[in-house]
Short mmCIF file of C-alpha atoms and ligand atoms in Angstrom, two decimals:
data_model
loop_
_atom_site.label_atom_id
_atom_site.label_comp_id
_atom_site.label_asym_id
_atom_site.label_seq_id
_atom_site.Cartn_x
_atom_site.Cartn_y
_atom_site.Cartn_z
CA MET Z 165 170.22 -66.57 8.93
CA ILE Z 166 173.20 -65.00 7.12
CA THR Z 167 173.83 -61.44 8.31
CA ASN Z 168 175.92 -58.75 6.71
CA ARG Z 169 178.23 -56.27 8.40
CA GLN Z 170 180.30 -53.38 7.15
CA VAL Z 171 182.84 -50.86 8.39
CA VAL Z 172 181.76 -47.23 8.03
CA LEU Z 173 183.48 -43.92 8.58
CA LYS Z 174 182.32 -42.38 11.88
CA ARG Z 175 183.93 -38.99 11.32
CA ALA Z 176 186.33 -37.35 8.88
CA PRO Z 177 189.83 -38.53 9.92
CA ALA Z 178 192.60 -36.13 10.90
CA ALA Z 179 196.06 -36.41 9.31
CA MET Z 180 196.59 -40.00 10.49
CA PRO Z 181 193.33 -42.02 10.43
CA LYS Z 182 192.74 -44.01 13.62
CA ALA Z 183 190.69 -47.09 14.47
CA ALA Z 184 188.32 -44.86 16.47
CA ASP Z 185 187.39 -43.04 13.23
CA PHE Z 186 185.51 -46.17 12.09
CA GLU Z 187 182.74 -48.40 13.36
CA VAL Z 188 181.53 -51.85 12.42
CA VAL Z 189 177.75 -51.97 11.93
CA ALA Z 190 175.07 -54.35 10.67
CA CYS Z 191 173.85 -53.67 7.13
CA PRO Z 192 171.37 -55.30 4.76
CA MET Z 193 172.35 -58.51 2.98
CA PRO Z 194 172.31 -57.77 -0.78
CA GLU Z 195 169.28 -59.49 -2.33
CA GLY Z 196 171.35 -60.77 -5.24
CA PRO Z 197 173.49 -59.53 -8.07
CA ALA Z 198 172.33 -56.56 -10.14
CA PRO Z 199 172.04 -57.16 -13.92
CA GLU Z 200 175.59 -57.95 -15.21
CA GLY Z 201 176.71 -58.03 -11.57
CA LEU Z 202 178.03 -60.42 -8.92
CA LEU Z 203 177.04 -61.31 -5.38
CA LEU Z 204 180.22 -61.85 -3.41
CA ARG Z 205 181.35 -63.28 -0.08
CA VAL Z 206 184.49 -61.43 1.05
CA ILE Z 207 187.44 -63.65 2.02
CA ALA Z 208 190.11 -61.03 2.74
CA LEU Z 209 190.47 -57.25 2.62
CA SER Z 210 193.60 -55.49 1.43
CA MET Z 211 195.07 -52.87 3.77
CA ASP Z 212 197.00 -50.44 1.54
CA PRO Z 213 198.83 -47.20 2.38
CA TYR Z 214 196.99 -45.24 -0.37
CA LEU Z 215 193.69 -45.75 1.50
CA GLY Z 216 194.79 -43.35 4.24
CA GLY Z 217 195.14 -40.60 1.63
CA ARG Z 218 191.94 -41.64 -0.10
CA LEU Z 219 189.95 -41.13 3.11
CA ARG Z 220 191.18 -37.53 3.09
CA GLY Z 221 190.46 -36.95 -0.63
CA ARG Z 222 194.16 -37.13 -1.51
CA HIS Z 223 194.31 -40.08 -3.90
CA MET Z 224 194.15 -39.75 -7.69
CA GLY Z 225 191.41 -37.09 -7.48
CA GLU Z 226 188.91 -39.46 -5.81
CA PRO Z 227 186.61 -37.66 -3.36
CA ALA Z 228 186.87 -38.45 0.37
CA PRO Z 229 184.02 -40.72 1.54
CA ALA Z 230 181.45 -38.93 3.72
CA PRO Z 231 180.87 -39.90 7.36
CA GLY Z 232 178.49 -42.89 7.39
CA ALA Z 233 179.86 -44.29 4.11
CA ARG Z 234 181.36 -47.79 3.82
CA LEU Z 235 185.15 -47.82 3.79
CA PRO Z 236 186.42 -48.24 0.22
CA GLY Z 237 189.00 -50.87 -0.66
CA PHE Z 238 189.83 -54.02 -2.56
CA ALA Z 239 189.15 -57.58 -1.50
CA VAL Z 240 189.48 -61.12 -2.71
CA ALA Z 241 186.05 -62.75 -2.68
CA GLU Z 242 184.10 -65.83 -3.70
CA VAL Z 243 181.27 -65.46 -6.23
CA LEU Z 244 178.02 -66.67 -4.64
CA GLU Z 245 175.77 -65.71 -7.58
CA SER Z 246 176.58 -64.32 -11.00
CA ALA Z 247 174.42 -62.40 -13.45
CA HIS Z 248 177.32 -62.15 -15.90
CA PRO Z 249 178.26 -64.89 -18.38
CA GLY Z 250 181.98 -64.50 -17.63
CA PHE Z 251 181.64 -65.60 -13.98
CA ARG Z 252 179.96 -68.39 -12.06
CA ALA Z 253 179.36 -69.38 -8.45
CA GLY Z 254 182.57 -70.64 -6.85
CA ASP Z 255 184.89 -68.38 -8.87
CA TYR Z 256 187.35 -66.20 -6.97
CA VAL Z 257 187.68 -62.52 -7.87
CA VAL Z 258 189.60 -59.42 -6.79
CA THR Z 259 187.51 -56.27 -6.90
CA GLU Z 260 186.51 -53.22 -4.89
CA THR Z 261 183.88 -54.47 -2.44
CA GLY Z 262 184.57 -52.00 0.35
CA TRP Z 263 184.91 -53.28 3.91
CA CYS Z 264 182.03 -55.71 4.43
CA ARG Z 265 181.18 -59.42 4.55
CA PHE Z 266 178.89 -59.60 1.50
CA ALA Z 267 178.71 -57.20 -1.47
CA ALA Z 268 176.84 -56.89 -4.76
CA VAL Z 269 179.21 -55.37 -7.33
CA PRO Z 270 179.32 -54.78 -11.10
CA ALA Z 271 181.17 -57.63 -12.85
CA ALA Z 272 182.99 -55.07 -15.00
CA GLY Z 273 185.48 -54.19 -12.24
CA ALA Z 274 186.12 -57.78 -11.14
CA ARG Z 275 189.24 -59.77 -12.07
CA LYS Z 276 189.04 -63.54 -11.86
CA VAL Z 277 191.91 -65.16 -9.92
CA LEU Z 278 192.88 -68.81 -9.53
CA PRO Z 279 193.92 -70.69 -6.43
CA GLY Z 280 197.44 -72.06 -6.86
CA ALA Z 281 200.81 -72.24 -5.19
CA ALA Z 282 199.86 -69.76 -2.45
CA PRO Z 283 196.75 -68.76 -0.45
CA ILE Z 284 194.09 -66.95 -2.47
CA SER Z 285 194.81 -63.77 -0.45
CA THR Z 286 198.21 -63.61 -2.20
CA HIS Z 287 196.26 -61.98 -5.06
CA LEU Z 288 196.01 -58.89 -2.82
CA GLY Z 289 199.77 -58.81 -2.30
CA VAL Z 290 202.59 -60.47 -4.23
CA LEU Z 291 200.30 -61.66 -7.06
CA GLY Z 292 198.17 -58.50 -7.02
CA MET Z 293 198.56 -54.74 -7.18
CA PRO Z 294 201.63 -54.46 -4.88
CA GLY Z 295 203.46 -57.25 -6.74
CA LEU Z 296 202.63 -55.70 -10.10
CA THR Z 297 203.97 -52.38 -8.81
CA ALA Z 298 207.25 -54.05 -7.86
CA TRP Z 299 207.50 -55.89 -11.19
CA ALA Z 300 206.79 -52.72 -13.17
CA GLY Z 301 209.40 -50.68 -11.31
CA VAL Z 302 212.11 -53.34 -11.40
CA THR Z 303 211.68 -54.77 -14.88
CA GLN Z 304 209.91 -52.11 -16.96
CA LEU Z 305 211.30 -48.84 -15.58
CA ALA Z 306 214.70 -49.57 -13.97
CA LYS Z 307 215.27 -52.65 -16.19
CA VAL Z 308 217.34 -54.37 -13.49
CA GLY Z 309 219.91 -56.95 -14.57
CA PRO Z 310 222.73 -59.07 -13.12
CA ASP Z 311 225.24 -56.20 -12.85
CA ASP Z 312 223.01 -54.10 -10.64
CA VAL Z 313 223.13 -53.29 -6.95
CA PHE Z 314 219.47 -52.74 -6.13
CA VAL Z 315 218.39 -50.82 -3.02
CA VAL Z 316 214.79 -50.62 -1.78
CA ASP Z 317 213.22 -49.21 1.39
CA ALA Z 318 210.08 -50.41 3.17
CA ALA Z 319 211.78 -53.68 2.19
CA ALA Z 320 209.62 -55.85 4.47
CA GLY Z 321 206.40 -54.65 2.79
CA ALA Z 322 204.54 -56.17 -0.12
CA VAL Z 323 206.00 -53.80 -2.72
CA GLY Z 324 209.55 -53.50 -1.35
CA GLY Z 325 209.89 -57.18 -0.44
CA THR Z 326 208.70 -58.29 -3.85
CA ALA Z 327 210.86 -55.74 -5.67
CA GLY Z 328 214.03 -56.97 -3.97
CA GLN Z 329 213.17 -60.61 -4.61
CA ILE Z 330 212.55 -59.92 -8.30
CA ALA Z 331 215.86 -58.05 -8.56
CA ARG Z 332 217.64 -60.97 -6.91
CA ASN Z 333 215.95 -63.50 -9.22
CA LEU Z 334 217.27 -61.40 -12.11
CA GLY Z 335 220.80 -61.76 -10.75
CA ALA Z 336 221.21 -58.38 -9.04
CA ARG Z 337 222.49 -57.80 -5.49
CA ALA Z 338 219.47 -56.81 -3.37
CA VAL Z 339 219.93 -54.53 -0.36
CA GLY Z 340 216.94 -53.60 1.80
CA ILE Z 341 216.25 -50.77 4.22
CA ALA Z 342 213.60 -51.45 6.86
CA GLY Z 343 212.48 -50.30 10.30
CA GLY Z 344 213.36 -52.64 13.15
CA ALA Z 345 214.92 -56.04 13.80
CA ALA Z 346 211.84 -58.12 12.96
CA LYS Z 347 211.61 -56.50 9.54
CA THR Z 348 215.30 -56.83 8.70
CA HIS Z 349 215.14 -60.50 9.76
CA LEU Z 350 212.17 -61.10 7.44
CA VAL Z 351 213.98 -59.36 4.56
CA THR Z 352 217.20 -61.36 4.77
CA GLU Z 353 216.05 -64.70 6.21
CA ILE Z 354 212.70 -65.17 4.45
CA TYR Z 355 212.87 -62.92 1.38
CA GLY Z 356 216.54 -63.79 0.85
CA PHE Z 357 217.94 -60.29 0.20
CA ASP Z 358 221.74 -60.12 0.30
CA ALA Z 359 221.60 -57.54 3.11
CA CYS Z 360 219.17 -55.33 4.99
CA VAL Z 361 219.84 -52.28 7.16
CA ASP Z 362 217.64 -51.10 10.03
CA TYR Z 363 217.33 -47.35 9.49
CA ARG Z 364 216.20 -46.86 13.07
CA SER Z 365 219.57 -48.00 14.41
CA GLU Z 366 222.66 -45.86 14.92
CA GLY Z 367 225.15 -45.81 12.03
CA TRP Z 368 222.76 -47.29 9.46
CA GLN Z 369 224.07 -45.00 6.74
CA THR Z 370 227.58 -46.45 7.12
CA ARG Z 371 226.27 -50.00 7.06
CA LEU Z 372 224.17 -49.26 3.98
CA LYS Z 373 227.20 -47.89 2.18
CA ALA Z 374 229.22 -50.99 3.08
CA ALA Z 375 226.42 -53.31 1.92
CA CYS Z 376 226.36 -51.60 -1.49
CA GLY Z 377 230.06 -51.98 -2.40
CA ALA Z 378 230.82 -49.47 -5.16
CA GLY Z 379 227.34 -47.98 -4.67
CA PRO Z 380 223.74 -48.65 -5.71
CA THR Z 381 223.00 -48.64 -9.43
CA VAL Z 382 219.25 -48.74 -8.83
CA HIS Z 383 217.20 -47.27 -5.99
CA PHE Z 384 213.48 -48.00 -5.49
CA GLU Z 385 211.88 -45.45 -3.18
CA ASN Z 386 208.79 -46.25 -1.09
CA VAL Z 387 209.16 -43.99 1.92
CA GLY Z 388 210.44 -40.44 1.34
CA GLU Z 389 212.94 -37.75 2.04
CA THR Z 390 214.95 -39.33 4.89
CA VAL Z 391 216.09 -42.25 2.76
CA LEU Z 392 216.37 -40.29 -0.48
CA GLN Z 393 218.74 -37.78 1.06
CA THR Z 394 220.92 -40.64 2.35
CA VAL Z 395 220.95 -42.87 -0.72
CA PHE Z 396 221.41 -40.27 -3.43
CA PRO Z 397 225.00 -39.32 -2.55
CA MET Z 398 225.88 -43.05 -2.58
CA LEU Z 399 224.53 -43.73 -6.07
CA ARG Z 400 226.86 -44.61 -8.88
CA ASN Z 401 226.85 -42.39 -11.94
CA TYR Z 402 223.96 -43.05 -14.33
CA ALA Z 403 221.94 -44.75 -11.58
CA ARG Z 404 218.21 -45.30 -12.10
CA VAL Z 405 215.78 -44.26 -9.37
CA VAL Z 406 212.15 -45.38 -9.22
CA LEU Z 407 209.89 -43.08 -7.19
CA CYS Z 408 207.10 -45.42 -6.12
CA GLY Z 409 205.78 -44.17 -2.80
CA LEU Z 410 206.23 -41.61 -0.04
CA ALA Z 411 204.76 -43.39 3.00
CA GLU Z 412 206.59 -41.09 5.40
CA HIS Z 413 204.71 -38.07 4.03
CA TYR Z 414 201.16 -39.37 3.46
CA HIS Z 415 199.85 -38.41 6.89
CA SER Z 416 201.77 -35.26 7.49
CA ASP Z 417 200.43 -31.85 6.66
CA GLY Z 418 203.99 -30.49 6.54
CA ALA Z 419 205.92 -29.36 3.48
CA PRO Z 420 206.21 -31.86 0.59
CA PRO Z 421 209.47 -33.85 0.37
CA VAL Z 422 212.48 -32.21 -1.23
CA LEU Z 423 214.42 -34.18 -3.83
CA PRO Z 424 218.24 -33.98 -3.62
CA VAL Z 425 218.62 -32.02 -6.84
CA GLY Z 426 222.43 -31.60 -6.62
CA PRO Z 427 223.20 -35.36 -6.53
CA ILE Z 428 220.55 -36.04 -9.21
CA VAL Z 429 222.51 -33.82 -11.58
CA GLY Z 430 225.96 -34.84 -10.35
CA LYS Z 431 225.18 -38.55 -10.64
CA ARG Z 432 223.39 -38.08 -13.99
CA ALA Z 433 220.58 -40.08 -12.38
CA ALA Z 434 217.46 -41.08 -14.30
CA ILE Z 435 214.29 -40.66 -12.23
CA PHE Z 436 211.17 -42.68 -13.03
CA GLY Z 437 207.77 -41.88 -11.53
CA LEU Z 438 205.72 -45.06 -11.16
CA VAL Z 439 201.93 -45.39 -11.23
CA VAL Z 440 200.81 -49.00 -11.22
CA TYR Z 441 197.60 -48.22 -13.12
CA ASP Z 442 199.75 -47.91 -16.28
CA PHE Z 443 200.58 -51.64 -16.00
CA TYR Z 444 197.29 -53.31 -15.02
CA GLU Z 445 196.75 -54.82 -18.45
CA ARG Z 446 200.05 -56.71 -17.94
CA LEU Z 447 199.11 -58.24 -14.59
CA ASN Z 448 198.78 -61.73 -16.11
CA GLU Z 449 202.37 -61.46 -17.37
CA TRP Z 450 203.57 -60.85 -13.82
CA VAL Z 451 201.37 -63.61 -12.35
CA ALA Z 452 202.70 -66.08 -14.97
CA LEU Z 453 206.28 -65.22 -13.97
CA ALA Z 454 205.68 -65.11 -10.22
CA THR Z 455 203.59 -68.27 -9.73
CA PRO Z 456 206.37 -70.75 -10.60
CA TRP Z 457 208.81 -68.64 -8.55
CA ILE Z 458 206.51 -69.04 -5.53
CA ALA Z 459 206.19 -72.79 -6.14
CA ALA Z 460 209.98 -73.13 -6.45
CA GLY Z 461 210.64 -71.14 -3.26
CA ARG Z 462 212.22 -68.25 -5.19
CA LEU Z 463 209.57 -65.72 -4.17
CA ALA Z 464 208.45 -65.72 -0.55
CA VAL Z 465 205.01 -64.51 0.51
CA HIS Z 466 204.54 -63.13 4.01
CA GLU Z 467 201.16 -61.92 5.22
CA ASP Z 468 200.26 -59.99 8.36
CA ALA Z 469 196.63 -61.04 8.81
CA SER Z 470 194.11 -59.99 11.43
CA GLU Z 471 191.02 -62.13 11.96
CA GLY Z 472 187.45 -61.01 11.30
CA LEU Z 473 185.84 -57.86 9.91
CA ASP Z 474 185.70 -56.36 13.40
CA SER Z 475 189.51 -56.32 13.47
CA ALA Z 476 189.74 -54.15 10.33
CA PRO Z 477 189.89 -50.69 12.00
CA ALA Z 478 192.76 -51.69 14.31
CA GLN Z 479 194.61 -53.53 11.54
CA PHE Z 480 194.26 -50.45 9.31
CA GLU Z 481 195.73 -48.20 11.99
CA ARG Z 482 198.65 -50.65 12.51
CA MET Z 483 199.32 -50.72 8.78
CA LEU Z 484 199.25 -46.92 8.47
CA LYS Z 485 201.79 -46.69 11.32
CA GLY Z 486 204.02 -49.28 9.59
CA GLN Z 487 203.64 -51.76 12.48
CA HIS Z 488 202.79 -54.71 10.22
CA LEU Z 489 205.21 -57.30 8.89
CA GLY Z 490 204.71 -58.20 5.22
CA LYS Z 491 201.43 -57.68 3.34
CA ALA Z 492 198.69 -56.40 5.66
CA ILE Z 493 195.28 -58.04 5.20
CA VAL Z 494 192.11 -58.73 7.17
CA ARG Z 495 190.68 -62.25 6.91
CA VAL Z 496 186.92 -61.84 6.78
CA GLY Z 497 185.90 -65.41 5.96
CA PRO Z 498 187.38 -68.79 5.03
CA GLU Z 499 188.75 -69.53 1.55
CA ARG Z 500 185.81 -71.90 0.94
CA ALA Z 501 182.53 -71.42 2.82
N1 NAP G 889 203.22 -45.84 -7.33
C1 NAP G 889 202.27 -46.77 -7.26
O1 NAP G 889 201.53 -47.03 -8.21
C2 NAP G 889 202.16 -47.57 -5.98
C3 NAP G 889 201.39 -48.74 -5.92
C4 NAP G 889 201.37 -49.47 -4.74
C5 NAP G 889 202.06 -49.00 -3.62
N2 NAP G 889 202.76 -47.84 -3.72
C6 NAP G 889 203.54 -47.34 -2.58
O2 NAP G 889 204.55 -48.28 -2.28
C7 NAP G 889 204.92 -48.15 -0.92
C8 NAP G 889 204.91 -49.54 -0.27
O3 NAP G 889 203.59 -50.06 -0.32
P1 NAP G 889 203.19 -51.38 0.50
O4 NAP G 889 201.77 -51.64 0.22
O5 NAP G 889 204.18 -52.44 0.26
O6 NAP G 889 203.27 -50.86 2.00
P2 NAP G 889 204.23 -51.31 3.18
O7 NAP G 889 205.63 -51.25 2.71
O8 NAP G 889 203.72 -52.59 3.71
O9 NAP G 889 203.97 -50.17 4.26
C9 NAP G 889 204.59 -48.90 4.16
C10 NAP G 889 205.93 -48.91 4.92
O10 NAP G 889 206.48 -47.60 4.85
C11 NAP G 889 207.38 -47.45 5.91
N3 NAP G 889 207.25 -46.14 6.56
C12 NAP G 889 208.27 -45.29 6.79
N4 NAP G 889 207.86 -44.19 7.38
C13 NAP G 889 206.53 -44.31 7.57
C14 NAP G 889 205.54 -43.49 8.17
N5 NAP G 889 205.82 -42.28 8.68
N6 NAP G 889 204.26 -43.95 8.20
C15 NAP G 889 203.95 -45.16 7.67
N7 NAP G 889 204.85 -45.98 7.09
C16 NAP G 889 206.14 -45.56 7.04
C17 NAP G 889 207.12 -48.59 6.92
O11 NAP G 889 208.16 -49.56 6.73
P3 NAP G 889 209.50 -49.45 7.58
O12 NAP G 889 209.10 -49.61 9.02
O13 NAP G 889 210.33 -50.57 7.07
O14 NAP G 889 210.06 -48.10 7.28
C18 NAP G 889 205.81 -49.17 6.41
O15 NAP G 889 205.70 -50.52 6.77
C19 NAP G 889 203.94 -47.17 -0.29
O16 NAP G 889 204.52 -45.89 -0.25
C20 NAP G 889 202.78 -47.18 -1.28
O17 NAP G 889 202.00 -46.02 -1.24
C21 NAP G 889 202.83 -47.13 -4.86
#
């Protein structure tokens, strides 16, 4: 008999959610799709930094889930049964299933994805929301070109790693900032950045400056104040800065980050706030560009996968602490049942 399981919130998490805040429990198998809905088998769950804030009611005005509720979140899944003419059994979709093995969801929120040059789970990372975020920041906001020196932090992650690779494919010099030797190795040896600096090592500011020559023309920020305060004085005049994420501040109840206002004025810098939701209708454009890059080895995909739904709470805690390498996912079931 097929059984269903889900991950629920045991208690309201403190600043930094922990694996012990969640429990994996049996739950009813959905009887089938609702009208206009889909019955799905989850293949992989996406572990994203925003989820930590969402659990505390700090993401885009969405309420915090109550104790006992299923963990929210996106997954790539196989359609087992469809009650919608646009989908059929065997299709793959990305949608919000929450953390479970089987889910009945409305078809309206589901996006069909195709297997191709990379594992289907790539649609949660490079070919999904994080990749689209990178593409939007690099090509639509900063409009990176061959004369640019492009700097990005959290450079080993799905957003940062993709952003640097896009910049490099557009002819720019890509310089990463990442925490630790394993991450800097991934960034230069697998992602192919021109350089990457470990900000946890002594003298990283000097090495960053040296790696950027006359200075960065574009900075893509994923982390927060520590890096911003270092990079801003190095920027060239008329630099463009994309503010994408503030991972360093999501789980702190301290004061919000302070932007270096003096250098922003002095450098005549242009600051772009990025919200990926503005670009969702252009996801196919990004996928059409990225898929041949992946096939040609010009865009590397690196996943940090844990195995089985029961591993989700620990994998989530690792991801929130930045201990993962690449795009963090949980493999719940095989690509084909
Ligand atoms: N604006 C948007 O629409 C949008 C959309 C998607 C994602 N984002 C943001 O983009 C950023 C990157 O996302 P991602 O999915 O690719 O995540 P990720 O880079 O895989 O993970 C976040 C990284 O932030 C770094 N970090 C530094 N200080 C940290 C701290 N105190 N706690 C946790 N992490 C810390 C860690 O890398 P190091 O060890 O290398 O420092 C960590 O691996 C995040 O800030 C995310 O919220 C924004």
